[in-house]
């Protein structure tokens, strides 16, 4: 497996005409988390203390909504 030397190489390796590339820092903001609505379910994308991304399915969206602002048109 070839090692990628920097972020530009990573973006180049996954970028295609039909794939959007978005900086996670832009999506997660200062809070470090984002709610994603998909197929009637809600998922939470979180930046961990180790600077990794964690995607979890939310059990109860109303609990998430009570502490977070959901933007229907990001």
CSV table of C-alpha atoms in Angstrom, one decimal:
chain,number,residue,atom,x,y,z
A,1,UNK,CA,0.0,0.0,0.0
A,2,UNK,CA,1.4,3.4,-1.0
A,3,UNK,CA,1.9,6.0,1.8
A,4,UNK,CA,0.4,9.4,1.1
A,5,UNK,CA,2.7,12.2,2.1
A,6,UNK,CA,0.3,15.0,2.7
A,7,UNK,CA,-3.3,16.2,2.8
A,8,UNK,CA,-3.1,17.2,-0.9
A,9,UNK,CA,-2.2,13.7,-1.9
A,10,UNK,CA,-5.2,12.4,0.1
A,11,UNK,CA,-7.6,14.8,-1.5
A,12,UNK,CA,-6.2,13.9,-5.0
A,13,UNK,CA,-6.5,10.2,-4.3
A,14,UNK,CA,-10.2,10.4,-3.5
A,15,UNK,CA,-11.3,13.3,-5.7
A,16,UNK,CA,-13.3,12.5,-8.8
A,17,UNK,CA,-15.7,14.6,-10.8
A,18,UNK,CA,-18.7,13.1,-9.0
A,19,UNK,CA,-17.3,13.2,-5.4
A,20,UNK,CA,-17.4,16.4,-3.3
A,21,UNK,CA,-14.4,17.0,-1.0
A,22,UNK,CA,-15.2,19.0,2.2
A,23,UNK,CA,-12.8,20.0,5.0
A,24,UNK,CA,-14.0,18.3,8.2
A,25,UNK,CA,-13.0,21.4,10.3
A,26,UNK,CA,-15.4,23.5,8.2
A,27,UNK,CA,-18.3,21.0,8.7
A,28,UNK,CA,-17.7,20.4,12.5
A,29,UNK,CA,-16.9,24.0,13.4
A,30,UNK,CA,-15.6,24.9,16.9
A,31,UNK,CA,-18.0,22.5,18.6
A,32,UNK,CA,-16.4,19.6,16.8
A,33,UNK,CA,-19.6,17.8,16.0
A,34,UNK,CA,-22.4,17.8,13.4
A,35,UNK,CA,-25.8,16.2,13.1
A,36,UNK,CA,-26.5,14.4,9.8
A,37,UNK,CA,-30.1,13.5,8.8
A,38,UNK,CA,-30.2,10.5,6.5
A,39,UNK,CA,-33.1,8.2,5.6
A,40,UNK,CA,-35.3,9.4,8.5
A,41,UNK,CA,-32.4,8.7,11.0
A,42,UNK,CA,-30.0,11.1,12.7
A,43,UNK,CA,-26.3,10.5,12.9
A,44,UNK,CA,-23.7,12.5,14.9
A,45,UNK,CA,-20.2,13.1,13.4
A,46,UNK,CA,-17.8,14.0,16.1
A,47,UNK,CA,-14.1,14.9,16.2
A,48,UNK,CA,-12.4,12.9,19.0
A,49,UNK,CA,-9.7,14.0,21.4
A,50,UNK,CA,-7.3,12.1,19.2
A,51,UNK,CA,-8.4,14.2,16.2
A,52,UNK,CA,-10.2,11.3,14.5
A,53,UNK,CA,-13.8,11.3,13.2
A,54,UNK,CA,-16.5,9.2,14.8
A,55,UNK,CA,-19.9,8.6,13.2
A,56,UNK,CA,-22.6,7.4,15.6
A,57,UNK,CA,-26.4,6.8,15.1
A,58,UNK,CA,-28.4,8.9,17.6
A,59,UNK,CA,-31.1,7.1,19.5
A,60,UNK,CA,-33.1,10.1,20.4
A,61,UNK,CA,-32.9,13.2,18.1
A,62,UNK,CA,-35.0,15.3,20.5
A,63,UNK,CA,-32.2,15.0,23.1
A,64,UNK,CA,-29.7,16.1,20.5
A,65,UNK,CA,-31.9,18.9,19.3
A,66,UNK,CA,-32.3,20.3,22.8
A,67,UNK,CA,-28.6,21.1,23.0
A,68,UNK,CA,-27.7,21.7,19.3
A,69,UNK,CA,-28.9,23.9,16.5
A,70,UNK,CA,-29.9,21.8,13.4
A,71,UNK,CA,-29.4,23.7,10.1
A,72,UNK,CA,-31.6,22.1,7.4
A,73,UNK,CA,-29.6,24.0,4.7
A,74,UNK,CA,-25.9,24.0,5.6
